[in-house]
Amino acid sequence: EYALQSEVVHNNIIFKEGGSAVARWVRDYGPQFTVNSSSSTISIINWSSPSYLCSGEYPYEYYLNMNDTSRFRYVDATTDVPNLMLEGGAFQADGNGYGYVSTPFGTEQRENITRVMGLKEIRFLEAPPSISRISNHLDMYTYIASSHTVILSSFPDSKEDNDTMNEIANSFKEWGFKVLSIPTPSVPNITYTYTNALVLNDVVFIP
């Protein structure tokens, strides 16, 4: 309701109605963008798959005006990268030509992903134990807010999880990022996280 009424949100943004509850998982199945490190071409990645309930919820025409192919390139993650077992929630890009995944891949698969998406390199970020037992999605503990800032979850009640997050934080610092931390609420048998968010202009939507 807020999104539909807010002028801040509506600036340069078009809202599309989703037909199912799964389609609203825009972080997992909606479009993502990578910038080609050599040509500055923007790849628009479609994560929808016939094996998912959201197949067809984000049709081709949602993504771009194909008349501007000099700037945009459409990538179907499920067909352009052979045998890719990855959802959008397990992938992020930083605008500097690097992609980040929470699923480990062999050399051939890494090369296929970097080639198709126009990236320099794929970086693997291991999920903290409490997250890996649930979904192993990168967006459950990492939010790349810009090409130089990352927000990471912290786990006040778990030394094991925080040890993993400290390793991730040190890696991002070595890559030149400013690292911010946000606590993950502690609720028995449930994992809440504020990094699984969506930013539209100056508004942050959190679950």
GROMACS .gro file of C-alpha atoms in nm:
model
  207
    1GLU     CA    1   0.000   0.000   0.000
    2TYR     CA    2   0.282   0.241   0.090
    3ALA     CA    3   0.471   0.159  -0.229
    4LEU     CA    4   0.170   0.227  -0.447
    5GLN     CA    5   0.104   0.566  -0.284
    6SER     CA    6   0.458   0.697  -0.235
    7GLU     CA    7   0.586   0.951  -0.487
    8VAL     CA    8   0.943   0.869  -0.387
    9VAL     CA    9   0.896   0.505  -0.480
   10HIS     CA   10   0.714   0.578  -0.805
   11ASN     CA   11   0.986   0.802  -0.950
   12ASN     CA   12   1.118   0.615  -1.258
   13ILE     CA   13   0.968   0.287  -1.133
   14ILE     CA   14   0.683   0.090  -1.291
   15PHE     CA   15   0.490  -0.156  -1.074
   16LYS     CA   16   0.378  -0.491  -1.215
   17GLU     CA   17   0.118  -0.711  -1.053
   18GLY     CA   18   0.236  -1.064  -0.973
   19GLY     CA   19  -0.001  -1.354  -1.024
   20SER     CA   20   0.118  -1.576  -0.739
   21ALA     CA   21   0.271  -1.554  -0.395
   22VAL     CA   22   0.598  -1.698  -0.527
   23ALA     CA   23   0.621  -1.423  -0.787
   24ARG     CA   24   0.645  -1.170  -0.506
   25TRP     CA   25   0.983  -1.312  -0.408
   26VAL     CA   26   1.138  -1.051  -0.635
   27ARG     CA   27   1.483  -1.094  -0.479
   28ASP     CA   28   1.480  -1.460  -0.585
   29TYR     CA   29   1.302  -1.459  -0.919
   30GLY     CA   30   1.281  -1.098  -1.036
   31PRO     CA   31   1.538  -0.932  -1.266
   32GLN     CA   32   1.896  -0.861  -1.161
   33PHE     CA   33   2.159  -0.651  -1.336
   34THR     CA   34   2.530  -0.688  -1.404
   35VAL     CA   35   2.763  -0.444  -1.579
   36ASN     CA   36   2.999  -0.589  -1.839
   37SER     CA   37   3.348  -0.507  -1.718
   38SER     CA   38   3.486  -0.445  -2.067
   39SER     CA   39   3.201  -0.288  -2.264
   40SER     CA   40   2.977  -0.132  -1.994
   41THR     CA   41   2.684  -0.326  -2.143
   42ILE     CA   42   2.416  -0.396  -1.883
   43SER     CA   43   2.305  -0.760  -1.865
   44ILE     CA   44   1.950  -0.807  -1.740
   45ILE     CA   45   1.922  -1.152  -1.586
   46ASN     CA   46   1.601  -1.353  -1.582
   47TRP     CA   47   1.605  -1.618  -1.306
   48SER     CA   48   1.263  -1.766  -1.388
   49SER     CA   49   1.265  -2.134  -1.469
   50PRO     CA   50   1.005  -2.386  -1.589
   51SER     CA   51   1.087  -2.587  -1.275
   52TYR     CA   52   0.972  -2.304  -1.048
   53LEU     CA   53   0.614  -2.205  -0.965
   54CYS     CA   54   0.690  -1.852  -1.085
   55SER     CA   55   0.765  -1.957  -1.443
   56GLY     CA   56   0.615  -1.696  -1.672
   57GLU     CA   57   0.543  -1.452  -1.388
   58TYR     CA   58   0.820  -1.220  -1.509
   59PRO     CA   59   0.779  -1.237  -1.888
   60TYR     CA   60   1.046  -1.125  -2.132
   61GLU     CA   61   0.888  -0.786  -2.201
   62TYR     CA   62   0.917  -0.687  -1.834
   63TYR     CA   63   1.291  -0.662  -1.862
   64LEU     CA   64   1.384  -0.408  -2.124
   65ASN     CA   65   1.312  -0.233  -2.449
   66MET     CA   66   1.498  -0.461  -2.687
   67ASN     CA   67   1.540  -0.173  -2.933
   68ASP     CA   68   1.828  -0.056  -2.713
   69THR     CA   69   2.046  -0.365  -2.757
   70SER     CA   70   2.359  -0.150  -2.771
   71ARG     CA   71   2.317  -0.087  -2.399
   72PHE     CA   72   2.119  -0.381  -2.269
   73ARG     CA   73   2.162  -0.754  -2.305
   74TYR     CA   74   1.900  -1.008  -2.201
   75VAL     CA   75   2.031  -1.318  -2.019
   76ASP     CA   76   1.816  -1.620  -1.942
   77ALA     CA   77   2.003  -1.778  -1.652
   78THR     CA   78   1.828  -2.113  -1.693
   79THR     CA   79   1.917  -2.163  -2.060
   80ASP     CA   80   2.224  -1.947  -2.131
   81VAL     CA   81   2.427  -2.111  -1.851
   82PRO     CA   82   2.407  -2.490  -1.898
   83ASN     CA   83   2.297  -2.689  -1.590
   84LEU     CA   84   2.294  -2.384  -1.366
   85MET     CA   85   2.156  -2.469  -1.020
   86LEU     CA   86   2.121  -2.118  -0.880
   87GLU     CA   87   1.843  -1.878  -0.782
   88GLY     CA   88   1.861  -1.501  -0.780
   89GLY     CA   89   1.860  -1.498  -0.399
   90ALA     CA   90   2.193  -1.681  -0.404
   91PHE     CA   91   2.360  -1.429  -0.640
   92GLN     CA   92   2.450  -1.060  -0.626
   93ALA     CA   93   2.671  -0.829  -0.831
   94ASP     CA   94   2.858  -0.517  -0.720
   95GLY     CA   95   2.864  -0.300  -1.034
   96ASN     CA   96   3.241  -0.338  -1.052
   97GLY     CA   97   3.232  -0.648  -1.269
   98TYR     CA   98   3.226  -0.902  -0.984
   99GLY     CA   99   2.955  -1.150  -0.894
  100TYR     CA  100   2.899  -1.312  -0.554
  101VAL     CA  101   2.740  -1.651  -0.487
  102SER     CA  102   2.657  -1.863  -0.184
  103THR     CA  103   2.667  -2.185  -0.388
  104PRO     CA  104   3.011  -2.332  -0.467
  105PHE     CA  105   3.078  -2.411  -0.834
  106GLY     CA  106   3.347  -2.595  -1.024
  107THR     CA  107   3.582  -2.413  -1.259
  108GLU     CA  108   3.378  -2.481  -1.575
  109GLN     CA  109   3.055  -2.353  -1.422
  110ARG     CA  110   3.229  -2.042  -1.287
  111GLU     CA  111   3.369  -1.971  -1.633
  112ASN     CA  112   3.025  -2.014  -1.791
  113ILE     CA  113   2.864  -1.773  -1.543
  114THR     CA  114   3.132  -1.504  -1.582
  115ARG     CA  115   3.122  -1.532  -1.961
  116VAL     CA  116   2.744  -1.519  -2.000
  117MET     CA  117   2.696  -1.239  -1.745
  118GLY     CA  118   2.998  -1.041  -1.861
  119LEU     CA  119   3.177  -1.053  -1.524
  120LYS     CA  120   3.545  -1.046  -1.433
  121GLU     CA  121   3.512  -1.304  -1.158
  122ILE     CA  122   3.271  -1.497  -0.936
  123ARG     CA  123   3.342  -1.477  -0.562
  124PHE     CA  124   3.211  -1.743  -0.323
  125LEU     CA  125   3.080  -1.636   0.021
  126GLU     CA  126   3.014  -1.929   0.250
  127ALA     CA  127   2.687  -1.905   0.441
  128PRO     CA  128   2.695  -1.899   0.821
  129PRO     CA  129   2.578  -2.231   0.969
  130SER     CA  130   2.232  -2.114   1.083
  131ILE     CA  131   2.156  -1.983   0.731
  132SER     CA  132   2.297  -2.285   0.546
  133ARG     CA  133   2.053  -2.506   0.733
  134ILE     CA  134   1.760  -2.304   0.595
  135SER     CA  135   1.813  -2.180   0.240
  136ASN     CA  136   2.181  -2.104   0.176
  137HIS     CA  137   2.071  -1.780   0.005
  138LEU     CA  138   2.326  -1.502  -0.008
  139ASP     CA  139   2.062  -1.236   0.057
  140MET     CA  140   1.998  -1.386   0.401
  141TYR     CA  141   2.332  -1.250   0.528
  142THR     CA  142   2.472  -1.010   0.264
  143TYR     CA  143   2.333  -0.701   0.093
  144ILE     CA  144   2.559  -0.524  -0.157
  145ALA     CA  145   2.416  -0.174  -0.128
  146SER     CA  146   2.646  -0.010  -0.383
  147SER     CA  147   2.971  -0.066  -0.569
  148HIS     CA  148   3.163   0.024  -0.253
  149THR     CA  149   2.929  -0.053   0.042
  150VAL     CA  150   2.804  -0.385   0.178
  151ILE     CA  151   2.568  -0.460   0.467
  152LEU     CA  152   2.627  -0.786   0.653
  153SER     CA  153   2.415  -0.965   0.910
  154SER     CA  154   2.552  -1.017   1.258
  155PHE     CA  155   2.436  -1.290   1.494
  156PRO     CA  156   2.458  -1.172   1.858
  157ASP     CA  157   2.373  -1.515   1.999
  158SER     CA  158   2.597  -1.732   1.780
  159LYS     CA  159   2.977  -1.726   1.790
  160GLU     CA  160   2.988  -1.984   1.509
  161ASP     CA  161   2.781  -1.764   1.278
  162ASN     CA  162   2.974  -1.451   1.370
  163ASP     CA  163   3.308  -1.620   1.301
  164THR     CA  164   3.190  -1.687   0.944
  165MET     CA  165   3.059  -1.331   0.906
  166ASN     CA  166   3.389  -1.185   1.032
  167GLU     CA  167   3.569  -1.378   0.758
  168ILE     CA  168   3.327  -1.239   0.499
  169ALA     CA  169   3.369  -0.886   0.638
  170ASN     CA  170   3.748  -0.912   0.614
  171SER     CA  171   3.721  -1.028   0.253
  172PHE     CA  172   3.501  -0.732   0.158
  173LYS     CA  173   3.742  -0.492   0.328
  174GLU     CA  174   4.028  -0.638   0.125
  175TRP     CA  175   3.817  -0.580  -0.187
  176GLY     CA  176   3.782  -0.212  -0.095
  177PHE     CA  177   3.432  -0.211   0.052
  178LYS     CA  178   3.294  -0.016   0.344
  179VAL     CA  179   3.135  -0.282   0.566
  180LEU     CA  180   2.823  -0.211   0.772
  181SER     CA  181   2.665  -0.456   1.014
  182ILE     CA  182   2.304  -0.509   1.118
  183PRO     CA  183   2.195  -0.753   1.392
  184THR     CA  184   1.977  -1.048   1.308
  185PRO     CA  185   1.687  -1.075   1.556
  186SER     CA  186   1.700  -1.383   1.774
  187VAL     CA  187   1.371  -1.575   1.764
  188PRO     CA  188   1.350  -1.946   1.854
  189ASN     CA  189   1.321  -2.175   1.549
  190ILE     CA  190   1.299  -1.878   1.307
  191THR     CA  191   1.570  -1.683   1.127
  192TYR     CA  192   1.489  -1.320   1.056
  193THR     CA  193   1.728  -1.106   0.855
  194TYR     CA  194   1.723  -0.744   0.741
  195THR     CA  195   1.967  -0.798   0.455
  196ASN     CA  196   1.692  -0.966   0.253
  197ALA     CA  197   1.566  -0.624   0.151
  198LEU     CA  198   1.465  -0.430  -0.158
  199VAL     CA  199   1.569  -0.068  -0.223
  200LEU     CA  200   1.352   0.148  -0.449
  201ASN     CA  201   1.498   0.498  -0.488
  202ASP     CA  202   1.535   0.628  -0.129
  203VAL     CA  203   1.302   0.372   0.029
  204VAL     CA  204   1.414   0.043   0.184
  205PHE     CA  205   1.160  -0.240   0.204
  206ILE     CA  206   1.237  -0.511   0.460
  207PRO     CA  207   1.043  -0.831   0.533
   0.00000   0.00000   0.00000
